[in-house]
CSV table of N, CA and C in Angstrom, one decimal:
chain,number,residue,atom,x,y,z
A,1,MET,N,117.0,36.1,-163.0
A,1,MET,CA,116.4,37.4,-163.1
A,1,MET,C,116.3,38.0,-164.8
A,2,HIS,N,115.4,38.4,-165.1
A,2,HIS,CA,115.1,38.6,-166.1
A,2,HIS,C,115.8,40.7,-166.3
A,3,VAL,N,117.0,40.6,-166.8
A,3,VAL,CA,117.4,42.3,-167.3
A,3,VAL,C,117.0,42.4,-168.4
A,4,SER,N,116.8,43.0,-168.9
A,4,SER,CA,116.7,43.6,-170.1
A,4,SER,C,118.3,44.5,-171.1
A,5,THR,N,118.5,44.4,-172.1
A,5,THR,CA,119.5,44.8,-172.7
A,5,THR,C,120.1,46.4,-172.0
A,6,ASP,N,118.5,46.9,-171.9
A,6,ASP,CA,118.9,48.5,-171.4
A,6,ASP,C,119.7,48.9,-170.1
A,7,GLY,N,119.1,47.2,-169.3
A,7,GLY,CA,119.6,47.4,-167.2
A,7,GLY,C,118.7,47.3,-166.9
A,8,PHE,N,117.3,47.0,-167.2
A,8,PHE,CA,116.1,47.1,-165.8
A,8,PHE,C,115.4,46.0,-166.4
A,9,VAL,N,114.5,45.8,-165.2
A,9,VAL,CA,113.4,44.3,-164.7
A,9,VAL,C,112.7,44.4,-165.0
A,10,SER,N,111.9,43.7,-165.4
A,10,SER,CA,110.1,44.2,-166.2
A,10,SER,C,109.8,43.9,-165.0
A,11,ILE,N,108.5,44.8,-164.6
A,11,ILE,CA,107.7,44.9,-163.8
A,11,ILE,C,107.0,43.3,-164.2
A,12,GLU,N,106.6,43.2,-164.4
A,12,GLU,CA,105.6,41.8,-164.4
A,12,GLU,C,106.8,40.6,-163.6
A,13,HIS,N,108.0,40.7,-163.6
A,13,HIS,CA,108.8,39.8,-163.4
A,13,HIS,C,109.1,40.4,-161.9
A,14,VAL,N,109.2,41.8,-161.4
A,14,VAL,CA,108.9,42.1,-160.0
A,14,VAL,C,107.6,41.7,-159.7
A,15,LYS,N,106.2,41.7,-160.0
A,15,LYS,CA,105.2,40.9,-159.9
A,15,LYS,C,105.5,39.6,-159.9
A,16,ASN,N,105.8,38.9,-160.2
A,16,ASN,CA,105.8,37.3,-160.4
A,16,ASN,C,106.2,37.2,-158.9
A,17,THR,N,107.9,37.7,-158.5
A,17,THR,CA,108.4,37.3,-157.9
A,17,THR,C,108.0,37.8,-156.0
A,18,VAL,N,107.8,39.3,-156.2
A,18,VAL,CA,107.2,39.3,-155.4
A,18,VAL,C,105.0,37.8,-155.0
A,19,ASN,N,104.8,37.8,-155.6
A,19,ASN,CA,103.6,37.3,-155.3
A,19,ASN,C,104.5,35.6,-154.8
A,20,GLU,N,105.5,35.1,-155.6
A,20,GLU,CA,105.6,33.9,-155.1
A,20,GLU,C,105.8,33.7,-153.9
A,21,ALA,N,106.6,35.4,-153.3
A,21,ALA,CA,107.5,35.2,-151.8
A,21,ALA,C,106.2,35.2,-151.0
A,22,ILE,N,105.2,35.8,-150.9
A,22,ILE,CA,104.4,36.0,-150.3
A,22,ILE,C,103.2,34.3,-150.1
A,23,ALA,N,103.1,33.7,-151.6
A,23,ALA,CA,102.6,32.5,-151.4
A,23,ALA,C,103.3,31.9,-150.3
A,24,ASN,N,104.7,31.8,-151.1
A,24,ASN,CA,105.9,30.7,-150.1
A,24,ASN,C,105.2,31.3,-148.5
A,25,ALA,N,105.4,32.1,-148.2
A,25,ALA,CA,105.3,32.5,-146.8
A,25,ALA,C,104.3,32.5,-145.9
A,26,TYR,N,103.0,32.2,-146.3
A,26,TYR,CA,101.9,31.7,-146.4
A,26,TYR,C,101.3,30.0,-146.4
A,27,GLU,N,102.1,29.8,-147.7
A,27,GLU,CA,101.6,28.4,-147.4
A,27,GLU,C,102.8,27.7,-145.9
A,28,THR,N,104.3,28.5,-145.9
A,28,THR,CA,104.8,27.7,-144.1
A,28,THR,C,103.9,28.2,-143.0
A,29,ARG,N,102.9,29.6,-143.1
A,29,ARG,CA,102.6,30.0,-141.6
A,29,ARG,C,101.5,28.9,-141.9
A,30,VAL,N,100.8,28.8,-143.2
A,30,VAL,CA,99.1,27.5,-142.6
A,30,VAL,C,99.3,26.3,-142.6
A,31,GLN,N,101.0,25.6,-142.6
A,31,GLN,CA,101.5,24.8,-142.7
A,31,GLN,C,101.8,24.2,-140.6
A,32,VAL,N,102.6,25.4,-140.3
A,32,VAL,CA,102.6,25.4,-139.0
A,32,VAL,C,101.7,25.6,-137.9
A,33,PHE,N,100.3,26.2,-138.6
A,33,PHE,CA,98.5,26.3,-137.5
A,33,PHE,C,98.3,24.9,-137.8
A,34,LYS,N,98.4,23.9,-139.4
A,34,LYS,CA,97.7,23.0,-138.9
A,34,LYS,C,98.4,21.0,-138.6
A,35,SER,N,99.7,21.8,-138.2
A,35,SER,CA,100.7,21.0,-137.4
A,35,SER,C,100.3,20.5,-135.8
A,36,TYR,N,99.6,21.9,-135.4
A,36,TYR,CA,99.1,20.4,-134.5
A,36,TYR,C,97.9,19.5,-134.0
A,37,VAL,N,98.8,18.4,-133.4
A,37,VAL,CA,98.6,17.6,-132.7
A,37,VAL,C,98.5,16.5,-131.2
A,38,LYS,N,97.6,16.2,-130.6
A,38,LYS,CA,97.3,15.8,-129.4
A,38,LYS,C,98.7,14.7,-129.0
A,39,PRO,N,99.2,15.2,-128.3
A,39,PRO,CA,100.6,14.6,-128.2
A,39,PRO,C,100.6,12.4,-127.7
A,40,TYR,N,99.2,12.9,-127.1
A,40,TYR,CA,98.9,11.2,-126.3
A,40,TYR,C,98.8,10.1,-127.2
A,41,THR,N,98.5,9.4,-127.3
A,41,THR,CA,98.1,8.0,-128.1
A,41,THR,C,96.8,7.8,-128.1
A,42,GLU,N,96.1,7.2,-128.8
A,42,GLU,CA,94.7,6.6,-128.8
A,42,GLU,C,94.3,6.1,-128.0
A,43,MET,N,94.7,5.9,-127.3
A,43,MET,CA,94.5,4.4,-125.8
A,43,MET,C,94.0,6.3,-124.8
A,44,VAL,N,94.8,6.8,-124.8
A,44,VAL,CA,94.5,8.1,-123.5
A,44,VAL,C,93.8,8.7,-124.2
A,45,GLU,N,93.4,8.9,-125.4
A,45,GLU,CA,91.9,9.8,-126.3
A,45,GLU,C,90.9,8.8,-126.2
A,46,GLN,N,90.7,7.5,-126.1
A,46,GLN,CA,90.3,6.6,-125.6
A,46,GLN,C,88.9,7.2,-123.7
A,47,LEU,N,90.2,7.3,-123.7
A,47,LEU,CA,89.7,7.1,-122.0
A,47,LEU,C,89.0,8.1,-121.4
A,48,THR,N,87.8,7.9,-120.9
A,48,THR,CA,86.9,9.1,-120.2
A,48,THR,C,86.6,9.6,-119.5
A,49,MET,N,86.2,10.9,-119.3
A,49,MET,CA,86.2,11.6,-117.5
A,49,MET,C,85.4,11.0,-116.9
A,50,PRO,N,85.3,10.9,-115.4
A,50,PRO,CA,84.0,10.4,-114.9
A,50,PRO,C,82.5,11.6,-114.8
A,51,GLU,N,81.3,10.7,-115.2
A,51,GLU,CA,80.1,11.6,-115.0
A,51,GLU,C,80.4,11.9,-114.7
A,52,ASN,N,79.5,13.6,-114.7
A,52,ASN,CA,79.6,14.6,-113.3
A,52,ASN,C,80.9,15.2,-113.4
A,53,TYR,N,82.1,15.2,-114.4
A,53,TYR,CA,83.5,15.3,-113.4
A,53,TYR,C,83.4,17.1,-114.3
A,54,GLN,N,84.1,17.7,-113.2
A,54,GLN,CA,83.7,19.3,-113.5
A,54,GLN,C,85.4,19.8,-113.4
A,55,PRO,N,86.5,19.6,-114.2
A,55,PRO,CA,87.6,20.4,-114.1
A,55,PRO,C,88.3,21.5,-112.6
A,56,PRO,N,89.0,20.4,-111.8
A,56,PRO,CA,89.3,22.0,-111.2
A,56,PRO,C,90.0,23.1,-112.0
A,57,LYS,N,90.5,23.9,-110.5
A,57,LYS,CA,90.8,25.1,-111.1
A,57,LYS,C,92.2,25.0,-110.4
A,58,PHE,N,93.4,24.9,-111.9
A,58,PHE,CA,94.3,24.2,-111.1
A,58,PHE,C,95.8,25.7,-111.2
A,59,GLN,N,97.1,25.1,-110.2
A,59,GLN,CA,97.3,25.8,-110.3
A,59,GLN,C,98.5,25.7,-111.4
A,60,GLN,N,98.5,27.3,-112.2
A,60,GLN,CA,99.7,26.7,-113.7
A,60,GLN,C,100.8,27.4,-113.2
A,61,PHE,N,101.2,26.4,-114.4
A,61,PHE,CA,103.0,26.3,-114.2
A,61,PHE,C,103.5,26.7,-115.4
A,62,ASN,N,104.1,27.7,-114.9
A,62,ASN,CA,104.8,28.9,-115.9
A,62,ASN,C,106.2,28.4,-116.6
A,63,GLY,N,106.6,27.1,-116.4
A,63,GLY,CA,108.0,26.6,-116.9
A,63,GLY,C,109.3,27.8,-115.8
A,64,TYR,N,109.5,27.9,-115.0
A,64,TYR,CA,109.4,28.5,-114.0
A,64,TYR,C,109.6,28.3,-112.6
A,65,GLY,N,109.9,27.6,-111.4
A,65,GLY,CA,109.7,26.9,-110.5
A,65,GLY,C,110.5,25.7,-110.3
A,66,ASP,N,109.6,25.5,-109.3
A,66,ASP,CA,110.2,23.5,-108.7
A,66,ASP,C,108.8,22.7,-109.9
A,67,PRO,N,109.3,22.3,-110.9
A,67,PRO,CA,108.2,21.1,-111.4
A,67,PRO,C,107.7,20.7,-111.1
A,68,ARG,N,108.3,19.6,-109.0
A,68,ARG,CA,108.3,19.0,-108.3
A,68,ARG,C,107.2,19.1,-107.9
A,69,GLN,N,106.9,20.5,-107.2
A,69,GLN,CA,105.9,21.2,-106.7
A,69,GLN,C,104.3,21.5,-107.5
A,70,HIS,N,105.0,21.8,-108.6
A,70,HIS,CA,104.1,21.8,-109.5
A,70,HIS,C,103.4,20.0,-109.7
A,71,ILE,N,104.2,19.0,-110.1
A,71,ILE,CA,103.1,18.2,-110.4
A,71,ILE,C,102.1,17.2,-109.2
A,72,ALA,N,103.5,17.6,-107.8
A,72,ALA,CA,102.2,17.5,-106.6
A,72,ALA,C,101.3,17.9,-106.5
A,73,HIS,N,101.0,19.5,-106.7
A,73,HIS,CA,99.8,20.4,-106.0
A,73,HIS,C,98.7,19.3,-107.7
A,74,PHE,N,99.8,19.3,-108.6
A,74,PHE,CA,98.0,18.9,-110.0
A,74,PHE,C,97.9,17.6,-109.5
A,75,VAL,N,98.4,16.9,-109.1
A,75,VAL,CA,97.6,14.8,-108.8
A,75,VAL,C,97.3,15.5,-107.2
A,76,GLU,N,97.6,16.1,-106.5
A,76,GLU,CA,95.9,16.2,-106.0
A,76,GLU,C,95.0,16.8,-105.9
A,77,THR,N,95.1,18.3,-106.7
A,77,THR,CA,93.7,18.5,-107.2
A,77,THR,C,92.8,18.1,-107.9
A,78,CYS,N,94.0,17.0,-109.1
A,78,CYS,CA,92.9,15.8,-109.4
A,78,CYS,C,92.2,14.8,-108.8
A,79,ASN,N,93.2,14.4,-108.0
A,79,ASN,CA,92.8,12.8,-107.4
A,79,ASN,C,91.4,13.5,-106.5
A,80,ASN,N,92.3,14.6,-105.8
A,80,ASN,CA,90.5,15.0,-104.7
A,80,ASN,C,89.2,15.4,-106.2
A,81,ALA,N,89.5,15.2,-107.1
A,81,ALA,CA,88.3,15.8,-108.0
A,81,ALA,C,87.9,13.8,-109.1
A,82,GLY,N,88.2,12.8,-108.5
A,82,GLY,CA,88.3,11.6,-108.5
A,82,GLY,C,89.3,11.3,-109.9
A,83,ILE,N,89.8,11.5,-110.6
A,83,ILE,CA,90.8,11.4,-111.2
A,83,ILE,C,91.5,10.3,-111.4
A,84,ASP,N,91.4,9.2,-112.8
A,84,ASP,CA,92.3,8.0,-112.4
A,84,ASP,C,93.8,8.9,-113.2
A,85,GLU,N,94.5,7.8,-112.5
A,85,GLU,CA,96.0,8.1,-113.3
A,85,GLU,C,96.1,8.6,-114.8
A,86,ASP,N,95.8,7.8,-115.6
A,86,ASP,CA,95.7,8.2,-116.8
A,86,ASP,C,95.1,9.4,-117.7
A,87,LEU,N,94.1,9.5,-116.7
A,87,LEU,CA,93.3,10.8,-117.1
A,87,LEU,C,93.6,11.9,-116.9
A,88,LEU,N,95.3,11.9,-116.1
A,88,LEU,CA,95.8,13.1,-115.8
A,88,LEU,C,96.5,13.5,-117.2
A,89,VAL,N,96.8,12.7,-118.0
A,89,VAL,CA,97.1,12.9,-119.6
A,89,VAL,C,96.7,14.1,-120.1
A,90,LYS,N,94.8,13.2,-119.9
A,90,LYS,CA,94.2,14.8,-120.8
A,90,LYS,C,94.4,16.2,-119.7
A,91,GLN,N,94.5,15.9,-118.7
A,91,GLN,CA,94.0,17.3,-118.2
A,91,GLN,C,95.2,18.4,-117.9
A,92,PHE,N,96.4,17.8,-118.4
A,92,PHE,CA,97.8,17.9,-118.0
A,92,PHE,C,97.8,19.6,-118.3
A,93,VAL,N,97.7,19.3,-119.4
A,93,VAL,CA,97.8,20.8,-120.1
A,93,VAL,C,97.1,21.8,-119.9
A,94,LEU,N,95.9,21.4,-118.9
A,94,LEU,CA,95.5,22.8,-118.8
A,94,LEU,C,96.2,23.6,-117.4
A,95,SER,N,97.3,22.1,-116.6
A,95,SER,CA,97.7,23.2,-115.7
A,95,SER,C,98.9,24.1,-116.0
A,96,LEU,N,99.1,24.4,-117.2
A,96,LEU,CA,99.8,24.9,-118.3
A,96,LEU,C,100.2,26.1,-118.9
A,97,LYS,N,101.1,26.3,-118.8
A,97,LYS,CA,100.9,28.4,-119.2
A,97,LYS,C,102.4,29.2,-119.9
A,98,ASP,N,102.1,29.5,-120.9
A,98,ASP,CA,103.3,30.2,-121.3
A,98,ASP,C,104.8,28.9,-121.9
A,99,THR,N,105.3,29.4,-121.4
A,99,THR,CA,106.5,28.4,-121.7
A,99,THR,C,106.6,27.1,-121.7
A,100,ALA,N,105.6,26.4,-120.5
A,100,ALA,CA,105.7,25.2,-120.4
A,100,ALA,C,104.6,24.6,-121.4
A,101,PHE,N,103.8,25.4,-121.5
A,101,PHE,CA,102.3,25.4,-122.4
A,101,PHE,C,103.1,25.3,-124.1
A,102,ASP,N,103.8,25.9,-124.4
A,102,ASP,CA,104.6,25.5,-125.4
A,102,ASP,C,105.3,24.8,-125.6
A,103,TRP,N,106.0,23.9,-124.3
A,103,TRP,CA,106.7,22.6,-124.5
A,103,TRP,C,105.9,21.5,-124.7
A,104,CYS,N,104.4,21.7,-123.9
A,104,CYS,CA,103.8,20.8,-124.5
A,104,CYS,C,103.1,20.3,-125.5
A,105,ILE,N,102.8,21.6,-126.1
A,105,ILE,CA,101.7,21.8,-127.9
A,105,ILE,C,103.3,21.1,-128.7
A,106,ASP,N,104.7,21.3,-128.3
A,106,ASP,CA,105.4,21.1,-129.4
A,106,ASP,C,105.7,19.3,-128.9
A,107,LEU,N,104.8,19.2,-128.2
A,107,LEU,CA,105.8,16.6,-128.0
A,107,LEU,C,105.4,16.6,-128.6
A,108,GLU,N,105.6,15.4,-129.8
A,108,GLU,CA,105.5,14.5,-130.8
A,108,GLU,C,103.9,14.2,-131.0
A,109,ALA,N,103.1,14.0,-131.5
A,109,ALA,CA,102.4,13.5,-131.7
A,109,ALA,C,102.0,12.1,-131.4
A,110,ASN,N,101.4,11.4,-130.5
A,110,ASN,CA,101.6,9.9,-130.2
A,110,ASN,C,102.9,9.3,-129.6
A,111,SER,N,103.5,10.6,-128.2
A,111,SER,CA,104.1,10.3,-127.7
A,111,SER,C,104.7,9.6,-126.4
A,112,ILE,N,102.3,10.1,-125.7
A,112,ILE,CA,102.3,9.5,-124.5
A,112,ILE,C,101.8,8.7,-124.9
A,113,ASP,N,102.0,7.9,-124.0
A,113,ASP,CA,101.2,6.7,-123.3
A,113,ASP,C,100.7,6.5,-122.5
A,114,SER,N,100.5,7.7,-121.1
A,114,SER,CA,100.2,7.3,-119.7
A,114,SER,C,100.6,8.5,-118.9
A,115,TRP,N,100.5,8.6,-118.1
A,115,TRP,CA,100.5,9.4,-117.0
A,115,TRP,C,102.7,9.4,-116.5
A,116,ASP,N,103.0,8.3,-116.2
A,116,ASP,CA,104.0,8.2,-116.2
A,116,ASP,C,105.2,8.5,-117.2
A,117,ASP,N,105.1,8.2,-118.1
A,117,ASP,CA,105.4,8.5,-119.6
A,117,ASP,C,105.6,10.0,-119.4
A,118,LEU,N,104.0,10.9,-119.4
A,118,LEU,CA,104.1,12.7,-119.6
A,118,LEU,C,105.1,12.9,-118.4
A,119,GLN,N,104.9,12.4,-117.5
A,119,GLN,CA,105.5,13.2,-116.2
A,119,GLN,C,107.2,13.3,-116.2
A,120,ASN,N,107.4,11.7,-116.7
A,120,ASN,CA,109.0,12.3,-116.9
A,120,ASN,C,109.2,12.2,-118.2
A,121,LYS,N,108.9,13.0,-119.1
A,121,LYS,CA,109.3,13.6,-119.5
A,121,LYS,C,109.1,15.6,-119.3
A,122,PHE,N,108.4,15.7,-118.5
A,122,PHE,CA,108.0,17.1,-117.9
A,122,PHE,C,109.3,17.4,-116.9
A,123,PHE,N,110.1,16.6,-115.9
A,123,PHE,CA,110.6,16.4,-115.5
A,123,PHE,C,111.7,16.8,-115.7
A,124,ASN,N,111.9,15.8,-116.7
A,124,ASN,CA,113.5,15.6,-117.5
A,124,ASN,C,113.7,16.8,-118.3
A,125,HIS,N,112.0,17.5,-119.2
A,125,HIS,CA,112.5,18.8,-119.7
A,125,HIS,C,112.9,19.6,-118.7
A,126,PHE,N,111.8,20.1,-117.3
A,126,PHE,CA,112.2,21.3,-116.6
A,126,PHE,C,113.0,21.3,-115.5
A,127,TYR,N,113.0,20.2,-114.9
A,127,TYR,CA,114.3,19.7,-113.7
A,127,TYR,C,115.0,20.0,-114.4
A,128,SER,N,116.0,19.5,-115.7
A,128,SER,CA,117.8,19.9,-116.1
A,128,SER,C,117.6,21.6,-115.7
A,129,ALA,N,115.9,22.6,-116.3
A,129,ALA,CA,116.6,23.8,-116.4
A,129,ALA,C,116.5,24.7,-115.4
A,130,ARG,N,116.6,23.9,-114.7
A,130,ARG,CA,116.4,24.2,-113.4
A,130,ARG,C,118.0,25.2,-112.9
């Protein structure tokens, strides 16, 4: 800090300090918003939904309750709509909300390459939290 001989800090120094703090806070916030990437691999990304597929209305899991029941409802709902197993990965986020949705969007990029993989991570996180 630049203090003059009479014990005062210059207005210019205060302005620079405030501007620097604002810039740092803004950069950090921007980096967080830019950091979301889909957690599944390119192989899953390349899978396409059946022609004329309409996403069903899912029961949404909020992170509380029985994760096994949620998976069972989700799989049955999707199977009734004619979705193959690994396509479940792309639809699963639609069945989540609140804490469970936060968990899903915080998964590492390219960390999910199959429905079994996603299911295991989901169970490990939410079943152990019960």
